Short mmCIF file of C-alpha atoms and ligand atoms in Angstrom, two decimals:
data_model
loop_
_atom_site.label_atom_id
_atom_site.label_comp_id
_atom_site.label_asym_id
_atom_site.label_seq_id
_atom_site.Cartn_x
_atom_site.Cartn_y
_atom_site.Cartn_z
CA MET A 1 26.02 -1.47 15.45
CA HIS A 2 22.03 -2.38 15.70
CA ASP A 3 20.99 -5.75 16.39
CA ILE A 4 18.21 -5.29 13.59
CA ILE A 5 17.39 -2.81 10.74
CA ILE A 6 13.80 -2.90 9.69
CA ILE A 7 13.55 -1.01 6.11
CA GLY A 8 9.68 0.13 5.82
CA GLY A 9 7.76 1.70 8.97
CA GLY A 10 4.55 -0.07 8.02
CA PRO A 11 2.25 -2.08 10.09
CA ALA A 12 4.69 -4.98 9.03
CA GLY A 13 7.78 -3.43 9.83
CA LEU A 14 6.38 -1.62 13.25
CA THR A 15 5.17 -5.10 14.54
CA ALA A 16 8.21 -6.66 13.65
CA ALA A 17 10.32 -3.96 15.74
CA ILE A 18 7.60 -4.62 18.53
CA TYR A 19 8.58 -8.58 18.60
CA SER A 20 12.64 -7.50 17.99
CA LEU A 21 12.57 -4.96 20.94
CA ARG A 22 10.24 -7.33 23.09
CA ALA A 23 13.28 -10.00 22.53
CA GLY A 24 15.44 -7.62 23.61
CA LYS A 25 17.13 -6.40 20.50
CA SER A 26 18.34 -2.92 19.54
CA VAL A 27 15.92 -1.74 16.42
CA LEU A 28 16.36 1.17 14.01
CA VAL A 29 14.00 1.20 11.87
CA ILE A 30 14.56 3.14 8.50
CA GLU A 31 11.47 4.72 7.00
CA ARG A 32 11.61 6.75 3.56
CA GLU A 33 8.37 8.85 3.96
CA ASN A 34 5.88 8.58 6.84
CA THR A 35 5.49 5.44 9.45
CA GLY A 36 2.28 3.59 9.01
CA GLY A 37 2.45 2.91 5.11
CA GLN A 38 -0.34 2.63 3.46
CA ILE A 39 -2.92 2.03 6.31
CA VAL A 40 -2.39 5.80 6.90
CA TYR A 41 -4.57 6.80 3.91
CA SER A 42 -7.49 4.22 5.06
CA PRO A 43 -10.45 5.98 6.11
CA LEU A 44 -11.69 3.43 8.23
CA ILE A 45 -10.47 0.19 9.51
CA GLU A 46 -13.26 -2.42 10.74
CA ASN A 47 -12.06 -5.69 10.27
CA TYR A 48 -8.95 -5.56 12.60
CA PRO A 49 -9.88 -7.95 15.84
CA ALA A 50 -10.89 -5.86 18.70
CA LEU A 51 -10.71 -2.80 17.15
CA SER A 52 -14.55 -2.49 15.49
CA ARG A 53 -13.75 1.30 14.06
CA ILE A 54 -10.28 2.96 13.94
CA SER A 55 -9.24 5.09 11.21
CA GLY A 56 -5.85 3.82 9.49
CA ALA A 57 -4.16 7.56 10.50
CA GLU A 58 -5.32 7.04 14.20
CA PHE A 59 -4.22 3.01 13.97
CA ALA A 60 -0.75 4.30 12.64
CA GLN A 61 -0.34 6.64 14.93
CA GLN A 62 -0.72 4.06 17.76
CA LEU A 63 1.63 1.72 16.34
CA THR A 64 4.67 4.44 15.84
CA SER A 65 4.23 5.76 19.47
CA GLN A 66 4.13 2.20 20.51
CA VAL A 67 7.23 1.24 18.97
CA GLU A 68 9.11 4.52 20.25
CA GLU A 69 8.26 3.56 23.15
CA LEU A 70 9.62 0.28 23.30
CA GLY A 71 12.91 1.85 22.29
CA ALA A 72 13.31 1.77 18.23
CA ALA A 73 15.35 4.22 16.61
CA ILE A 74 13.67 5.65 13.69
CA GLU A 75 15.82 7.25 10.41
CA TYR A 76 13.65 8.99 8.09
CA SER A 77 15.72 8.20 4.83
CA GLU A 78 15.72 6.12 1.93
CA ALA A 79 17.49 2.87 2.04
CA HIS A 80 19.16 1.53 -1.32
CA SER A 81 20.65 -1.50 -1.06
CA VAL A 82 21.81 -4.34 1.70
CA LEU A 83 25.47 -5.13 1.97
CA LYS A 84 27.01 -8.18 3.14
CA LYS A 85 29.84 -7.69 5.09
CA GLU A 86 32.37 -9.80 6.94
CA PHE A 87 29.65 -10.06 10.26
CA GLY A 88 26.13 -8.73 9.55
CA TYR A 89 25.12 -5.94 7.25
CA THR A 90 25.80 -2.47 6.13
CA VAL A 91 22.21 -0.65 4.61
CA LEU A 92 23.27 2.30 2.82
CA THR A 93 20.64 5.01 2.83
CA ASP A 94 20.68 8.52 1.87
CA MET A 95 22.20 9.24 5.28
CA GLY A 96 24.79 7.17 5.09
CA GLY A 97 25.54 3.51 6.03
CA PHE A 98 24.04 1.69 9.01
CA ASP A 99 25.63 -1.53 10.32
CA CYS A 100 23.39 -4.63 11.99
CA LYS A 101 23.38 -8.30 12.51
CA SER A 102 19.80 -8.72 10.71
CA VAL A 103 17.60 -7.15 8.35
CA ILE A 104 14.03 -7.28 7.81
CA ILE A 105 12.65 -6.02 4.71
CA ALA A 106 9.07 -4.46 5.02
CA THR A 107 8.52 -2.10 1.81
CA GLY A 108 5.09 -2.75 0.94
CA VAL A 109 3.81 -2.04 -2.13
CA ARG A 110 2.86 0.98 -4.37
CA HIS A 111 -0.60 2.32 -5.92
CA ARG A 112 -0.59 0.61 -9.41
CA ARG A 113 -0.89 3.26 -12.35
CA LEU A 114 -3.57 3.20 -15.63
CA ASN A 115 -0.58 4.13 -17.62
CA ILE A 116 -2.44 6.28 -19.70
CA GLU A 117 -0.41 9.11 -21.49
CA GLY A 118 -0.84 12.14 -19.11
CA GLU A 119 -1.72 10.47 -15.84
CA GLN A 120 1.15 11.61 -14.36
CA SER A 121 0.82 15.03 -15.32
CA LEU A 122 -2.69 15.25 -13.92
CA VAL A 123 -1.70 14.18 -10.43
CA GLY A 124 -2.65 17.08 -8.30
CA ALA A 125 -4.59 18.91 -11.20
CA GLY A 126 -7.71 16.24 -11.23
CA ILE A 127 -6.37 12.82 -10.52
CA SER A 128 -5.67 11.28 -7.21
CA TYR A 129 -4.43 8.06 -5.73
CA CYS A 130 -5.84 8.71 -2.17
CA ALA A 131 -9.41 9.72 -0.89
CA VAL A 132 -8.45 10.59 2.17
CA CYS A 133 -5.34 12.84 1.31
CA ASP A 134 -7.38 14.75 -1.39
CA GLY A 135 -11.06 14.02 -1.28
CA ALA A 136 -11.68 17.19 0.05
CA PHE A 137 -11.05 19.06 -2.68
CA PHE A 138 -13.75 17.65 -4.58
CA ARG A 139 -16.72 18.27 -1.90
CA ASN A 140 -19.91 19.05 -3.82
CA ARG A 141 -18.25 18.19 -7.05
CA SER A 142 -18.36 14.86 -9.16
CA VAL A 143 -15.59 12.57 -9.16
CA ALA A 144 -15.13 9.04 -10.61
CA VAL A 145 -13.04 6.28 -9.24
CA ALA A 146 -11.38 3.64 -11.11
CA GLY A 147 -11.27 -0.14 -10.08
CA GLY A 148 -13.65 -2.76 -8.32
CA GLY A 149 -11.58 -3.99 -5.42
CA ASN A 150 -12.17 -2.95 -1.54
CA SER A 151 -9.32 -0.02 -2.32
CA ALA A 152 -11.88 1.75 -5.16
CA LEU A 153 -15.31 0.84 -2.93
CA THR A 154 -13.90 2.03 0.19
CA GLU A 155 -12.41 4.91 -1.86
CA ALA A 156 -15.94 5.81 -3.41
CA LEU A 157 -17.89 5.10 0.01
CA PHE A 158 -15.76 7.65 1.60
CA LEU A 159 -16.12 9.93 -1.30
CA ALA A 160 -19.87 9.43 -1.31
CA ASN A 161 -20.18 11.30 1.96
CA PHE A 162 -19.63 14.80 0.18
CA CYS A 163 -19.16 14.48 -2.94
CA LYS A 164 -22.14 15.32 -5.36
CA LYS A 165 -21.86 12.36 -7.53
CA VAL A 166 -19.41 9.33 -7.89
CA THR A 167 -18.89 7.22 -10.55
CA LEU A 168 -17.21 3.81 -9.93
CA ILE A 169 -15.69 2.51 -13.37
CA VAL A 170 -15.05 -1.27 -13.09
CA ARG A 171 -13.53 -3.15 -16.36
CA ARG A 172 -15.23 -6.28 -15.80
CA ASP A 173 -19.00 -7.04 -15.39
CA VAL A 174 -18.19 -7.70 -11.13
CA LEU A 175 -16.48 -6.40 -8.23
CA ARG A 176 -13.82 -7.87 -6.80
CA GLY A 177 -14.58 -6.00 -3.56
CA GLU A 178 -16.21 -7.74 -0.82
CA ALA A 179 -19.78 -7.60 -0.58
CA CYS A 180 -20.09 -5.57 2.56
CA TYR A 181 -18.57 -2.57 1.09
CA ALA A 182 -20.58 -3.35 -2.41
CA ASP A 183 -23.90 -3.52 -0.68
CA LYS A 184 -23.04 0.14 1.03
CA LEU A 185 -22.26 1.82 -1.85
CA PHE A 186 -25.84 0.24 -3.83
CA ALA A 187 -27.76 2.04 -1.28
CA LYS A 188 -26.02 5.45 -1.72
CA ASP A 189 -28.15 7.88 -3.88
CA ASN A 190 -25.42 9.65 -5.43
CA VAL A 191 -23.46 6.42 -6.46
CA SER A 192 -23.26 4.97 -9.61
CA ILE A 193 -21.45 2.32 -10.98
CA LEU A 194 -20.08 1.81 -15.04
CA PHE A 195 -19.48 -2.24 -15.52
CA ASN A 196 -17.57 -3.39 -18.11
CA SER A 197 -15.73 0.09 -18.67
CA ASN A 198 -12.27 1.34 -19.39
CA ILE A 199 -10.71 4.55 -19.50
CA LYS A 200 -9.08 5.26 -22.54
CA ASP A 201 -8.23 8.89 -22.51
CA PHE A 202 -8.02 12.04 -20.38
CA ILE A 203 -9.92 15.17 -21.24
CA ARG A 204 -8.34 18.38 -19.90
CA ASP A 205 -9.40 21.87 -19.54
CA ASP A 206 -5.79 23.51 -19.47
CA ARG A 207 -4.10 21.47 -17.40
CA LYS A 208 -6.93 20.29 -14.91
CA LEU A 209 -8.62 17.04 -15.80
CA THR A 210 -12.45 17.60 -16.71
CA GLY A 211 -13.44 14.25 -18.19
CA LEU A 212 -12.68 11.10 -19.11
CA ILE A 213 -13.25 9.19 -22.69
CA LEU A 214 -14.28 5.33 -21.77
CA LYS A 215 -14.94 2.33 -23.61
CA ASP A 216 -18.05 0.01 -23.26
CA ASN A 217 -16.10 -3.35 -23.19
CA ILE A 218 -19.29 -5.20 -24.46
CA THR A 219 -20.29 -2.62 -27.11
CA ASP A 220 -17.10 -1.01 -27.96
CA GLN A 221 -18.52 2.37 -27.96
CA GLN A 222 -16.81 5.29 -26.65
CA PHE A 223 -18.23 7.73 -24.42
CA VAL A 224 -17.33 10.58 -22.33
CA LEU A 225 -17.80 11.41 -18.56
CA ASP A 226 -17.48 14.54 -17.34
CA ILE A 227 -15.83 15.05 -14.18
CA ASP A 228 -13.62 16.87 -11.70
CA GLY A 229 -11.45 14.15 -10.06
CA LEU A 230 -10.67 11.02 -10.75
CA PHE A 231 -9.71 8.43 -7.85
CA ILE A 232 -7.43 5.51 -9.28
CA ALA A 233 -7.67 2.46 -7.14
CA ILE A 234 -6.82 -0.35 -9.06
CA GLY A 235 -4.46 -2.29 -6.69
CA ARG A 236 -0.81 -1.89 -6.02
CA GLU A 237 2.53 -3.42 -6.70
CA PRO A 238 5.32 -4.63 -4.88
CA GLN A 239 8.20 -1.77 -3.73
CA SER A 240 10.84 -4.97 -3.99
CA GLU A 241 13.09 -3.92 -7.09
CA THR A 242 15.84 -1.86 -4.83
CA PHE A 243 16.27 -4.93 -2.98
CA ALA A 244 16.08 -7.50 -5.77
CA ASP A 245 19.24 -9.43 -4.77
CA VAL A 246 18.03 -10.72 -1.35
CA SER A 247 15.70 -13.57 -2.28
CA GLN A 248 13.98 -14.94 -5.33
CA MET A 249 10.69 -13.09 -6.59
CA ASP A 250 7.60 -14.15 -8.05
CA GLU A 251 6.66 -13.20 -11.81
CA LYS A 252 4.69 -9.80 -10.40
CA GLY A 253 7.64 -9.11 -7.99
CA TYR A 254 6.62 -9.95 -5.07
CA PHE A 255 9.71 -11.87 -2.47
CA VAL A 256 9.41 -15.39 -2.11
CA THR A 257 9.97 -16.56 1.38
CA ARG A 258 10.08 -19.00 3.46
CA GLU A 259 7.54 -19.87 6.44
CA ASP A 260 9.37 -18.22 8.81
CA MET A 261 9.74 -15.25 6.80
CA SER A 262 13.56 -16.08 5.91
CA ALA A 263 14.96 -14.61 2.35
CA ASP A 264 17.49 -16.77 0.35
CA ARG A 265 20.29 -14.79 2.21
CA GLU A 266 21.03 -15.64 5.48
CA GLY A 267 20.23 -13.12 8.21
CA ILE A 268 17.72 -11.26 6.14
CA PHE A 269 13.86 -11.23 6.52
CA ILE A 270 11.29 -10.02 4.50
CA ALA A 271 7.65 -9.01 5.95
CA GLY A 272 4.16 -7.48 4.73
CA ASP A 273 2.52 -6.95 1.37
CA CYS A 274 5.77 -6.93 -0.42
CA ARG A 275 6.26 -10.56 -0.04
CA LYS A 276 4.60 -13.50 -1.98
CA LYS A 277 1.14 -14.60 -0.25
CA PRO A 278 -2.59 -14.97 -0.85
CA VAL A 279 -4.04 -12.46 1.29
CA ARG A 280 -2.78 -8.95 2.03
CA GLN A 281 -4.58 -7.45 4.74
CA LEU A 282 -3.84 -5.14 7.90
CA THR A 283 -3.92 -8.37 9.72
CA THR A 284 -1.91 -10.77 7.76
CA ALA A 285 0.77 -7.44 7.23
CA VAL A 286 1.25 -7.35 10.96
CA SER A 287 1.51 -11.53 11.04
CA ASP A 288 4.44 -11.45 9.13
CA GLY A 289 5.98 -8.95 10.90
CA ALA A 290 5.51 -10.93 14.09
CA ILE A 291 6.85 -13.93 12.57
CA ALA A 292 9.94 -11.98 11.13
CA GLY A 293 10.95 -10.28 14.38
CA ILE A 294 10.58 -13.28 16.40
CA PHE A 295 13.08 -15.25 13.86
CA ALA A 296 15.31 -12.30 12.99
CA SER A 297 15.97 -12.33 17.01
CA ARG A 298 16.47 -15.93 16.98
CA TYR A 299 18.80 -15.61 14.06
CA ILE A 300 20.75 -13.39 16.44
CA ASP A 301 20.91 -15.48 19.25
CA SER A 302 22.23 -18.22 17.12
CA LEU A 303 25.12 -16.17 16.31
CA LYS A 304 26.27 -15.93 19.77
P1 NAP B 401 -7.21 -5.06 -6.21
O1 NAP B 401 -7.97 -6.36 -5.11
O2 NAP B 401 -6.53 -6.08 -6.51
O3 NAP B 401 -8.61 -5.04 -7.01
C1 NAP B 401 -8.05 -4.50 -8.28
C2 NAP B 401 -8.96 -3.48 -8.62
O4 NAP B 401 -8.66 -2.99 -9.94
C3 NAP B 401 -9.99 -4.60 -9.82
O5 NAP B 401 -11.44 -4.47 -9.35
C4 NAP B 401 -9.42 -4.97 -11.12
O6 NAP B 401 -9.96 -5.35 -12.00
C5 NAP B 401 -9.17 -3.50 -11.19
N1 NAP B 401 -7.94 -3.12 -12.07
C6 NAP B 401 -6.70 -3.51 -11.98
N2 NAP B 401 -5.66 -3.14 -13.09
C7 NAP B 401 -6.65 -2.57 -13.81
C8 NAP B 401 -6.56 -1.47 -14.67
N3 NAP B 401 -5.53 -1.20 -15.73
N4 NAP B 401 -7.63 -0.89 -15.27
C9 NAP B 401 -8.86 -0.89 -14.50
N5 NAP B 401 -8.87 -1.60 -13.69
C10 NAP B 401 -7.89 -2.58 -13.11
O7 NAP B 401 -6.63 -4.11 -5.30
P2 NAP B 401 -6.98 -3.44 -4.18
O8 NAP B 401 -8.57 -3.20 -4.20
O9 NAP B 401 -6.26 -2.05 -3.95
O10 NAP B 401 -6.68 -3.98 -2.80
C11 NAP B 401 -5.86 -4.88 -2.57
C12 NAP B 401 -5.65 -5.67 -1.28
O11 NAP B 401 -5.64 -4.45 -0.32
C13 NAP B 401 -6.60 -6.42 -1.32
O12 NAP B 401 -6.39 -7.99 -0.71
C14 NAP B 401 -7.71 -5.87 -0.50
O13 NAP B 401 -9.11 -6.82 -0.05
C15 NAP B 401 -7.12 -5.22 0.19
N6 NAP B 401 -7.96 -4.06 0.95
C16 NAP B 401 -8.75 -4.12 2.21
C17 NAP B 401 -9.56 -3.46 2.55
C18 NAP B 401 -10.50 -3.66 3.78
O14 NAP B 401 -10.71 -2.69 4.13
N7 NAP B 401 -10.59 -5.08 3.84
C19 NAP B 401 -9.55 -1.96 1.93
C20 NAP B 401 -8.57 -1.88 0.64
C21 NAP B 401 -7.79 -2.74 0.24
P3 NAP B 401 -10.23 -6.98 -12.12
O15 NAP B 401 -11.01 -7.56 -10.85
O16 NAP B 401 -10.60 -6.82 -13.26
O17 NAP B 401 -8.93 -7.62 -11.92
#
């Protein structure tokens, strides 16, 4: 039996692992895809204290190495449920069940979809949710980025380095993202911003995206934007539905926790972006992870 099973190997989950391991607990991290979570896809992190410039991939790699060196086991598998046993919990995964005394859920968020017909079938054929992953396919070509938050701004800035033209499509007349990114974007010759615009439909040639039908929300006029690629960066939604029984959720599906990250069910803690909170940043994810690791360890000590 492990002391603590952490579901999700992003910054929150891995930081929880560091604090749990340093408190002398045995830790199993269960991760569905790659460790590092969403931060892996961030081209450049410039707002993490004491690290003025580091790529998301480098940050994730260093964090994973740190956790492995401290002695965590990492299982690459999908967790499906957390079952209460007489003593502790069993986490059921694709690879079978794993027993533990305490569980930390750090499942993070996933990309929100536009939910326009054909969106899913165009992924990999012109539509992407990750400029770092797929941007290179669009070198010297024209792309659009949907969204006006920090994700959209940083994706657009990254793409502007090598794409012929980048058009940011924003549904309101203001950006939600930070001024420091907006100022950099405004200074780029190959970037234009369409405010008050919504994507209504996709234009395709065979199976490939070739353009967008947009609607100006002020005039109600529809118009066509020819593009080779569309990067959708319109926010994220919590990956919480699998573990809906462990804690209350808010109306958007984010887990509601106490200040010590504890869930409604005793011995279960929740950390990171999947939790209801006012600010979702790398710094707040690792903060949650530290608190969850400390309080899960204290919970185990209280069982003795
Ligand atoms: P976000 O801040 O929620 O912004 C989402 C953007 O997409 C908003 O402009 C929103 O418009 C728009 N949008 C939402 N649904 C839409 C739809 N159906 N159609 C068209 N537009 C839609 O999400 P995010 O940019 O992914 O950022 C998430 C969190 O990560 C934020 O806290 C952000 O600060 C953080 N983040 C930080 C950095 C960094 O370097 N500091 C980088 C990336 C992300 P409205 O404004 O009209 O709602």
